[in-house]
């Protein structure tokens, strides 16, 4: 029985360049092994993402004219490299600290423009593979998991551009997304990173209910368990920024606002990794090696999620390249497993 190949990508704003670069290397290696021009979305059976990872997940699964993935891993990186500066642009007036206390840090028009260009009118139920994209409903106070498996119901089908907008509506950075389903129901959504910055465990839970054998008509397990899954979970760079007791002993709301977002995102990603690691340790020796957590160091790049300066964009790219160079053996192993289970 071939394993279900799951790709999960964390949130992290402009740092999405790092997993994008790593996946570009992996895609090229897979193409070499299989002697095909297939793209990263064609090689996995299920893709999950949060925030910037959710945008990447959607990009990888947009259908081309042949029904295969339209965008390569490198195409996805270009969204950040070419357009990141405009998405995270602010006027002189908007850089005023008092403006940021009263308004979101960035306007959404530039982000929405590029999401519209990449996704057009593609709907969630048209994506080429099962997926899970996270967001949070602030009016109903509930987690929202956009899944292509549920999107055959018009109540749960959306434009992909709206799904990408919702999952990346990071609090304080962008305003919430106000979107509607095919049925006309409205949702007020913010970034899924508030509860699942690392969506790998959500991906596992969602994959457990999918009938992959009938979906792909091959030797895959329906409603697979952990020993039927190959999970590749990719972070957006390890943040080692320290917060000292003396600095926060008497800190109030304003001083805690930015650090708490950073801490909550990192803590969630670490906790999910711990849970999946322990889960896979209970499996057989062979199956226990099929969960891979890739958490690259930031190297010289800035940890801020919105530093889209040309210098930092290049440093983020170099961080991705640095990781691939130092972990080529691991990536070769993952590529071999993906091909063996295709």
mmCIF file of C-alpha atoms in Angstrom:
data_model
loop_
_atom_site.group_PDB
_atom_site.id
_atom_site.type_symbol
_atom_site.label_atom_id
_atom_site.label_comp_id
_atom_site.label_asym_id
_atom_site.label_seq_id
_atom_site.Cartn_x
_atom_site.Cartn_y
_atom_site.Cartn_z
ATOM 1 C CA UNK A 1 0.000 0.000 0.000
ATOM 2 C CA UNK A 2 1.408 3.376 -1.024
ATOM 3 C CA UNK A 3 1.429 6.170 1.523
ATOM 4 C CA UNK A 4 -0.563 9.396 1.344
ATOM 5 C CA UNK A 5 1.926 12.212 0.714
ATOM 6 C CA UNK A 6 1.047 15.289 2.762
ATOM 7 C CA UNK A 7 2.704 18.707 2.484
ATOM 8 C CA UNK A 8 2.087 21.248 5.264
ATOM 9 C CA UNK A 9 3.438 24.815 5.294
ATOM 10 C CA UNK A 10 3.514 27.176 8.288
ATOM 11 C CA UNK A 11 2.601 30.840 8.426
ATOM 12 C CA UNK A 12 5.232 33.553 8.619
ATOM 13 C CA UNK A 13 4.524 36.432 6.231
ATOM 14 C CA UNK A 14 7.315 37.348 3.837
ATOM 15 C CA UNK A 15 9.375 34.508 5.327
ATOM 16 C CA UNK A 16 7.313 32.231 3.072
ATOM 17 C CA UNK A 17 10.199 32.720 0.637
ATOM 18 C CA UNK A 18 12.192 30.178 2.666
ATOM 19 C CA UNK A 19 9.866 27.144 2.263
ATOM 20 C CA UNK A 20 9.277 28.333 -1.300
ATOM 21 C CA UNK A 21 12.992 28.075 -2.091
ATOM 22 C CA UNK A 22 13.299 24.676 -0.406
ATOM 23 C CA UNK A 23 10.300 23.346 -2.335
ATOM 24 C CA UNK A 24 11.761 24.718 -5.555
ATOM 25 C CA UNK A 25 14.842 22.567 -4.964
ATOM 26 C CA UNK A 26 12.690 19.558 -4.071
ATOM 27 C CA UNK A 27 10.553 20.050 -7.189
ATOM 28 C CA UNK A 28 13.616 20.148 -9.449
ATOM 29 C CA UNK A 29 14.971 16.985 -7.857
ATOM 30 C CA UNK A 30 11.644 15.203 -8.282
ATOM 31 C CA UNK A 31 11.534 16.240 -11.925
ATOM 32 C CA UNK A 32 15.028 14.841 -12.454
ATOM 33 C CA UNK A 33 14.175 11.522 -10.806
ATOM 34 C CA UNK A 34 10.899 11.078 -12.698
ATOM 35 C CA UNK A 35 12.087 12.646 -15.976
ATOM 36 C CA UNK A 36 8.912 14.775 -16.063
ATOM 37 C CA UNK A 37 7.918 18.424 -15.900
ATOM 38 C CA UNK A 38 5.456 17.820 -13.099
ATOM 39 C CA UNK A 39 5.227 20.509 -10.446
ATOM 40 C CA UNK A 40 5.282 20.293 -6.664
ATOM 41 C CA UNK A 41 1.484 20.225 -6.439
ATOM 42 C CA UNK A 42 1.390 17.175 -8.720
ATOM 43 C CA UNK A 43 3.692 15.154 -6.467
ATOM 44 C CA UNK A 44 1.712 15.459 -3.212
ATOM 45 C CA UNK A 45 -1.719 13.975 -2.469
ATOM 46 C CA UNK A 46 -2.778 16.603 0.072
ATOM 47 C CA UNK A 47 -1.522 20.125 0.808
ATOM 48 C CA UNK A 48 -2.206 22.240 3.901
ATOM 49 C CA UNK A 49 -1.192 25.769 4.765
ATOM 50 C CA UNK A 50 -1.680 28.659 7.140
ATOM 51 C CA UNK A 51 -1.290 32.340 6.256
ATOM 52 C CA UNK A 52 1.678 32.650 3.872
ATOM 53 C CA UNK A 53 1.741 28.828 3.823
ATOM 54 C CA UNK A 54 -1.931 28.888 2.846
ATOM 55 C CA UNK A 55 -1.178 31.150 -0.110
ATOM 56 C CA UNK A 56 1.615 28.806 -1.200
ATOM 57 C CA UNK A 57 -0.656 25.760 -0.814
ATOM 58 C CA UNK A 58 -3.308 27.354 -3.006
ATOM 59 C CA UNK A 59 -0.749 28.366 -5.637
ATOM 60 C CA UNK A 60 0.606 24.837 -5.860
ATOM 61 C CA UNK A 61 -2.876 23.416 -6.503
ATOM 62 C CA UNK A 62 -4.277 25.822 -9.109
ATOM 63 C CA UNK A 63 -5.164 23.762 -12.206
ATOM 64 C CA UNK A 64 -3.543 24.430 -15.548
ATOM 65 C CA UNK A 65 -5.154 23.730 -18.905
ATOM 66 C CA UNK A 66 -3.994 20.088 -18.769
ATOM 67 C CA UNK A 67 -5.508 19.513 -15.323
ATOM 68 C CA UNK A 68 -2.064 19.404 -13.727
ATOM 69 C CA UNK A 69 -0.590 22.078 -11.472
ATOM 70 C CA UNK A 70 -0.366 25.463 -13.195
ATOM 71 C CA UNK A 71 2.351 27.056 -11.060
ATOM 72 C CA UNK A 72 5.784 25.728 -10.252
ATOM 73 C CA UNK A 73 7.379 26.158 -6.842
ATOM 74 C CA UNK A 74 9.540 28.906 -8.327
ATOM 75 C CA UNK A 75 6.477 30.721 -9.694
ATOM 76 C CA UNK A 76 5.170 30.875 -6.138
ATOM 77 C CA UNK A 77 8.450 32.322 -4.846
ATOM 78 C CA UNK A 78 8.196 35.092 -7.422
ATOM 79 C CA UNK A 79 4.975 36.353 -5.820
ATOM 80 C CA UNK A 80 7.073 37.279 -2.802
ATOM 81 C CA UNK A 81 10.273 38.271 -4.552
ATOM 82 C CA UNK A 82 8.642 40.556 -7.135
ATOM 83 C CA UNK A 83 5.536 41.764 -5.349
ATOM 84 C CA UNK A 84 6.408 41.562 -1.650
ATOM 85 C CA UNK A 85 7.652 45.146 -1.491
ATOM 86 C CA UNK A 86 4.355 46.509 -2.799
ATOM 87 C CA UNK A 87 2.237 44.234 -0.583
ATOM 88 C CA UNK A 88 4.119 45.445 2.496
ATOM 89 C CA UNK A 89 4.419 49.084 1.412
ATOM 90 C CA UNK A 90 3.452 52.038 3.624
ATOM 91 C CA UNK A 91 3.385 55.756 3.014
ATOM 92 C CA UNK A 92 5.325 58.152 5.214
ATOM 93 C CA UNK A 93 2.094 59.025 7.044
ATOM 94 C CA UNK A 94 1.217 55.350 7.601
ATOM 95 C CA UNK A 95 4.593 54.728 9.235
ATOM 96 C CA UNK A 96 3.626 57.043 12.079
ATOM 97 C CA UNK A 97 3.353 54.999 15.297
ATOM 98 C CA UNK A 98 0.029 56.600 16.200
ATOM 99 C CA UNK A 99 -1.450 55.598 12.844
ATOM 100 C CA UNK A 100 -0.483 51.956 13.492
ATOM 101 C CA UNK A 101 -2.186 52.048 16.884
ATOM 102 C CA UNK A 102 -5.498 52.933 15.256
ATOM 103 C CA UNK A 103 -5.354 51.182 11.877
ATOM 104 C CA UNK A 104 -3.954 47.950 10.366
ATOM 105 C CA UNK A 105 -0.297 48.314 9.498
ATOM 106 C CA UNK A 106 -0.883 47.703 5.763
ATOM 107 C CA UNK A 107 -3.631 48.345 3.248
ATOM 108 C CA UNK A 108 -5.107 45.245 1.608
ATOM 109 C CA UNK A 109 -5.472 46.608 -1.925
ATOM 110 C CA UNK A 110 -2.036 45.482 -3.097
ATOM 111 C CA UNK A 111 -2.388 41.993 -1.589
ATOM 112 C CA UNK A 112 -5.852 41.551 -3.099
ATOM 113 C CA UNK A 113 -4.590 42.715 -6.506
ATOM 114 C CA UNK A 114 -1.904 40.058 -6.657
ATOM 115 C CA UNK A 115 -4.145 37.308 -5.297
ATOM 116 C CA UNK A 116 -6.637 38.186 -8.025
ATOM 117 C CA UNK A 117 -3.926 38.008 -10.693
ATOM 118 C CA UNK A 118 -2.681 34.591 -9.570
ATOM 119 C CA UNK A 119 -5.996 32.911 -8.787
ATOM 120 C CA UNK A 120 -8.519 34.639 -11.016
ATOM 121 C CA UNK A 121 -11.953 33.066 -10.616
ATOM 122 C CA UNK A 122 -10.735 29.592 -9.620
ATOM 123 C CA UNK A 123 -12.945 28.043 -6.935
ATOM 124 C CA UNK A 124 -11.888 25.892 -3.997
ATOM 125 C CA UNK A 125 -13.550 22.789 -5.471
ATOM 126 C CA UNK A 126 -11.457 23.163 -8.649
ATOM 127 C CA UNK A 127 -8.059 22.695 -7.000
ATOM 128 C CA UNK A 128 -6.245 19.634 -8.289
ATOM 129 C CA UNK A 129 -5.713 17.909 -4.939
ATOM 130 C CA UNK A 130 -7.373 17.806 -1.504
ATOM 131 C CA UNK A 131 -6.291 20.711 0.665
ATOM 132 C CA UNK A 132 -6.795 22.404 4.012
ATOM 133 C CA UNK A 133 -6.376 26.137 4.548
ATOM 134 C CA UNK A 134 -6.903 27.699 7.987
ATOM 135 C CA UNK A 135 -8.674 30.907 9.047
ATOM 136 C CA UNK A 136 -10.625 32.120 12.072
ATOM 137 C CA UNK A 137 -14.177 33.520 12.085
ATOM 138 C CA UNK A 138 -14.226 36.509 14.428
ATOM 139 C CA UNK A 139 -18.017 37.043 14.462
ATOM 140 C CA UNK A 140 -18.999 33.412 15.072
ATOM 141 C CA UNK A 141 -15.821 32.816 17.106
ATOM 142 C CA UNK A 142 -14.886 29.556 15.453
ATOM 143 C CA UNK A 143 -12.028 27.980 13.551
ATOM 144 C CA UNK A 144 -12.644 27.738 9.809
ATOM 145 C CA UNK A 145 -10.917 24.996 7.840
ATOM 146 C CA UNK A 146 -11.293 25.553 4.115
ATOM 147 C CA UNK A 147 -11.126 22.113 2.506
ATOM 148 C CA UNK A 148 -11.627 21.097 -1.085
ATOM 149 C CA UNK A 149 -13.310 17.916 0.159
ATOM 150 C CA UNK A 150 -16.161 19.990 1.611
ATOM 151 C CA UNK A 151 -16.238 22.483 -1.261
ATOM 152 C CA UNK A 152 -18.595 20.370 -3.381
ATOM 153 C CA UNK A 153 -21.257 21.822 -1.092
ATOM 154 C CA UNK A 154 -22.027 25.399 -2.220
ATOM 155 C CA UNK A 155 -22.179 26.428 1.447
ATOM 156 C CA UNK A 156 -18.466 25.661 1.727
ATOM 157 C CA UNK A 157 -17.169 26.639 -1.709
ATOM 158 C CA UNK A 158 -15.309 29.925 -2.194
ATOM 159 C CA UNK A 159 -13.106 31.749 -4.653
ATOM 160 C CA UNK A 160 -9.543 30.673 -3.954
ATOM 161 C CA UNK A 161 -8.446 34.307 -3.974
ATOM 162 C CA UNK A 162 -10.829 34.870 -1.027
ATOM 163 C CA UNK A 163 -9.514 31.824 0.833
ATOM 164 C CA UNK A 164 -5.952 33.099 0.383
ATOM 165 C CA UNK A 165 -6.999 36.563 1.536
ATOM 166 C CA UNK A 166 -8.666 35.136 4.656
ATOM 167 C CA UNK A 167 -5.842 32.875 5.761
ATOM 168 C CA UNK A 168 -3.310 35.719 5.449
ATOM 169 C CA UNK A 169 -5.320 38.423 7.269
ATOM 170 C CA UNK A 170 -2.782 38.663 10.087
ATOM 171 C CA UNK A 171 -4.096 40.710 13.043
ATOM 172 C CA UNK A 172 -2.572 44.216 13.224
ATOM 173 C CA UNK A 173 -1.015 43.741 9.751
ATOM 174 C CA UNK A 174 -4.122 43.491 7.532
ATOM 175 C CA UNK A 175 -7.810 44.057 8.084
ATOM 176 C CA UNK A 176 -10.023 40.955 8.437
ATOM 177 C CA UNK A 177 -11.329 39.419 5.215
ATOM 178 C CA UNK A 178 -15.049 39.765 4.537
ATOM 179 C CA UNK A 179 -15.907 37.037 2.034
ATOM 180 C CA UNK A 180 -18.899 34.970 0.983
ATOM 181 C CA UNK A 181 -19.509 31.390 -0.065
ATOM 182 C CA UNK A 182 -21.195 30.294 -3.292
ATOM 183 C CA UNK A 183 -24.410 30.089 -1.299
ATOM 184 C CA UNK A 184 -24.093 33.763 -0.334
ATOM 185 C CA UNK A 185 -23.183 33.349 3.336
ATOM 186 C CA UNK A 186 -20.770 36.006 4.610
ATOM 187 C CA UNK A 187 -17.746 35.353 6.825
ATOM 188 C CA UNK A 188 -15.467 37.740 8.716
ATOM 189 C CA UNK A 189 -12.096 36.055 8.889
ATOM 190 C CA UNK A 190 -8.625 36.579 10.250
ATOM 191 C CA UNK A 191 -5.334 34.696 9.884
ATOM 192 C CA UNK A 192 -5.425 30.986 10.753
ATOM 193 C CA UNK A 193 -2.130 31.468 12.564
ATOM 194 C CA UNK A 194 -4.072 32.558 15.652
ATOM 195 C CA UNK A 195 -4.732 28.862 16.345
ATOM 196 C CA UNK A 196 -2.834 26.746 13.813
ATOM 197 C CA UNK A 197 0.316 28.455 12.592
ATOM 198 C CA UNK A 198 1.635 24.954 11.940
ATOM 199 C CA UNK A 199 -1.323 23.192 10.256
ATOM 200 C CA UNK A 200 0.288 19.743 10.035
ATOM 201 C CA UNK A 201 -1.870 18.212 12.776
ATOM 202 C CA UNK A 202 -5.005 19.700 11.183
ATOM 203 C CA UNK A 203 -3.854 18.149 7.898
ATOM 204 C CA UNK A 204 -3.465 14.761 9.574
ATOM 205 C CA UNK A 205 -6.981 14.963 11.059
ATOM 206 C CA UNK A 206 -8.523 16.029 7.735
ATOM 207 C CA UNK A 207 -6.704 13.309 5.758
ATOM 208 C CA UNK A 208 -8.090 10.668 8.137
ATOM 209 C CA UNK A 209 -11.579 11.121 6.647
ATOM 210 C CA UNK A 210 -10.684 11.264 2.934
ATOM 211 C CA UNK A 211 -11.159 8.269 0.635
ATOM 212 C CA UNK A 212 -7.932 8.574 -1.309
ATOM 213 C CA UNK A 213 -8.191 5.200 -3.042
ATOM 214 C CA UNK A 214 -11.384 6.124 -4.805
ATOM 215 C CA UNK A 215 -10.205 9.705 -5.344
ATOM 216 C CA UNK A 216 -6.975 8.779 -7.125
ATOM 217 C CA UNK A 217 -7.966 5.279 -8.274
ATOM 218 C CA UNK A 218 -4.675 3.737 -7.184
ATOM 219 C CA UNK A 219 -3.082 1.798 -4.336
ATOM 220 C CA UNK A 220 -3.818 4.365 -1.641
ATOM 221 C CA UNK A 221 -5.607 3.859 1.651
ATOM 222 C CA UNK A 222 -9.059 5.260 2.294
ATOM 223 C CA UNK A 223 -9.316 7.141 5.590
ATOM 224 C CA UNK A 224 -5.601 6.556 6.276
ATOM 225 C CA UNK A 225 -4.010 6.282 9.704
ATOM 226 C CA UNK A 226 -0.598 7.706 10.640
ATOM 227 C CA UNK A 227 1.285 4.657 9.362
ATOM 228 C CA UNK A 228 -0.298 5.270 5.930
ATOM 229 C CA UNK A 229 0.975 8.866 5.727
ATOM 230 C CA UNK A 230 4.209 10.524 4.666
ATOM 231 C CA UNK A 231 4.096 14.022 6.182
ATOM 232 C CA UNK A 232 6.477 16.799 5.148
ATOM 233 C CA UNK A 233 5.941 19.854 7.378
ATOM 234 C CA UNK A 234 7.888 23.017 6.552
ATOM 235 C CA UNK A 235 8.394 26.077 8.744
ATOM 236 C CA UNK A 236 9.251 29.616 7.691
ATOM 237 C CA UNK A 237 12.431 30.008 9.697
ATOM 238 C CA UNK A 238 13.363 29.510 13.316
ATOM 239 C CA UNK A 239 12.929 32.737 15.261
ATOM 240 C CA UNK A 240 15.397 33.011 18.151
ATOM 241 C CA UNK A 241 14.491 36.529 19.232
ATOM 242 C CA UNK A 242 14.618 36.649 23.023
ATOM 243 C CA UNK A 243 12.347 38.605 25.325
ATOM 244 C CA UNK A 244 13.879 39.454 28.694
ATOM 245 C CA UNK A 245 12.041 39.568 31.997
ATOM 246 C CA UNK A 246 13.372 43.026 32.815
ATOM 247 C CA UNK A 247 11.860 44.426 29.613
ATOM 248 C CA UNK A 248 8.409 42.976 30.227
ATOM 249 C CA UNK A 249 8.119 42.990 34.008
ATOM 250 C CA UNK A 250 5.801 45.984 33.887
ATOM 251 C CA UNK A 251 4.805 45.861 30.218
ATOM 252 C CA UNK A 252 1.279 46.825 29.218
ATOM 253 C CA UNK A 253 -0.931 46.119 26.222
ATOM 254 C CA UNK A 254 1.007 48.161 23.662
ATOM 255 C CA UNK A 255 4.404 46.671 24.491
ATOM 256 C CA UNK A 256 3.064 43.105 24.497
ATOM 257 C CA UNK A 257 1.130 43.446 21.231
ATOM 258 C CA UNK A 258 3.860 42.510 18.747
ATOM 259 C CA UNK A 259 5.810 40.024 20.923
ATOM 260 C CA UNK A 260 2.687 38.050 21.810
ATOM 261 C CA UNK A 261 1.925 37.368 18.132
ATOM 262 C CA UNK A 262 5.482 36.129 17.594
ATOM 263 C CA UNK A 263 5.378 33.969 20.740
ATOM 264 C CA UNK A 264 1.971 32.437 19.989
ATOM 265 C CA UNK A 265 2.974 31.535 16.422
ATOM 266 C CA UNK A 266 6.262 29.940 17.462
ATOM 267 C CA UNK A 267 4.696 28.097 20.406
ATOM 268 C CA UNK A 268 1.950 26.644 18.220
ATOM 269 C CA UNK A 269 4.408 25.405 15.606
ATOM 270 C CA UNK A 270 6.632 23.809 18.255
ATOM 271 C CA UNK A 271 3.688 22.127 19.998
ATOM 272 C CA UNK A 272 2.344 20.580 16.799
ATOM 273 C CA UNK A 273 5.812 19.290 15.941
ATOM 274 C CA UNK A 274 6.065 17.737 19.414
ATOM 275 C CA UNK A 275 2.669 16.057 19.075
ATOM 276 C CA UNK A 276 3.375 14.582 15.655
ATOM 277 C CA UNK A 277 6.878 13.484 16.646
ATOM 278 C CA UNK A 278 5.497 11.592 19.644
ATOM 279 C CA UNK A 279 2.697 10.119 17.533
ATOM 280 C CA UNK A 280 5.115 8.771 14.949
ATOM 281 C CA UNK A 281 7.416 7.401 17.646
ATOM 282 C CA UNK A 282 4.635 4.943 18.537
ATOM 283 C CA UNK A 283 4.698 3.420 15.036
ATOM 284 C CA UNK A 284 6.941 0.719 13.655
ATOM 285 C CA UNK A 285 10.589 1.541 13.040
ATOM 286 C CA UNK A 286 10.001 2.016 9.305
ATOM 287 C CA UNK A 287 6.819 4.081 9.597
ATOM 288 C CA UNK A 288 8.214 6.273 12.377
ATOM 289 C CA UNK A 289 10.633 7.802 9.840
ATOM 290 C CA UNK A 290 7.817 9.148 7.656
ATOM 291 C CA UNK A 291 7.218 12.395 9.513
ATOM 292 C CA UNK A 292 9.673 15.105 8.479
ATOM 293 C CA UNK A 293 9.749 18.522 10.121
ATOM 294 C CA UNK A 294 11.819 21.045 8.192
ATOM 295 C CA UNK A 295 12.535 24.152 10.285
ATOM 296 C CA UNK A 296 15.268 26.183 8.583
ATOM 297 C CA UNK A 297 17.380 28.736 10.464
ATOM 298 C CA UNK A 298 16.872 32.311 9.343
ATOM 299 C CA UNK A 299 20.623 32.588 8.774
ATOM 300 C CA UNK A 300 21.161 36.361 8.289
ATOM 301 C CA UNK A 301 17.542 37.218 7.437
ATOM 302 C CA UNK A 302 15.359 39.451 9.594
ATOM 303 C CA UNK A 303 12.738 37.565 11.644
ATOM 304 C CA UNK A 304 10.054 40.214 11.078
ATOM 305 C CA UNK A 305 7.164 38.892 8.999
ATOM 306 C CA UNK A 306 6.853 42.103 6.979
ATOM 307 C CA UNK A 307 10.445 43.101 6.172
ATOM 308 C CA UNK A 308 10.190 43.066 2.379
ATOM 309 C CA UNK A 309 13.222 45.233 1.712
ATOM 310 C CA UNK A 310 15.328 44.069 -1.258
ATOM 311 C CA UNK A 311 18.159 43.239 1.150
ATOM 312 C CA UNK A 312 15.995 41.038 3.345
ATOM 313 C CA UNK A 313 14.278 39.334 0.391
ATOM 314 C CA UNK A 314 17.719 38.268 -0.800
ATOM 315 C CA UNK A 315 18.684 37.122 2.703
ATOM 316 C CA UNK A 316 15.501 35.037 2.956
ATOM 317 C CA UNK A 317 16.322 33.430 -0.378
ATOM 318 C CA UNK A 318 19.831 32.715 0.853
ATOM 319 C CA UNK A 319 18.427 31.176 4.050
ATOM 320 C CA UNK A 320 16.437 28.737 1.915
ATOM 321 C CA UNK A 321 19.461 27.944 -0.230
ATOM 322 C CA UNK A 322 21.643 27.566 2.864
ATOM 323 C CA UNK A 323 19.234 24.993 4.283
ATOM 324 C CA UNK A 324 19.080 22.978 1.053
ATOM 325 C CA UNK A 325 22.870 22.926 0.795
ATOM 326 C CA UNK A 326 23.307 21.779 4.389
ATOM 327 C CA UNK A 327 20.465 19.225 4.234
ATOM 328 C CA UNK A 328 20.764 17.863 0.718
ATOM 329 C CA UNK A 329 20.842 14.264 1.982
ATOM 330 C CA UNK A 330 17.547 14.696 3.869
ATOM 331 C CA UNK A 331 15.852 16.316 0.877
ATOM 332 C CA UNK A 332 17.108 13.502 -1.362
ATOM 333 C CA UNK A 333 15.602 11.007 1.079
ATOM 334 C CA UNK A 334 12.267 12.831 1.060
ATOM 335 C CA UNK A 335 12.288 12.993 -2.759
ATOM 336 C CA UNK A 336 12.933 9.258 -2.966
ATOM 337 C CA UNK A 337 10.033 8.546 -0.614
ATOM 338 C CA UNK A 338 7.695 10.781 -2.606
ATOM 339 C CA UNK A 339 8.560 9.010 -5.857
ATOM 340 C CA UNK A 340 8.277 5.568 -4.258
ATOM 341 C CA UNK A 341 4.751 6.418 -3.101
ATOM 342 C CA UNK A 342 3.590 7.977 -6.375
#
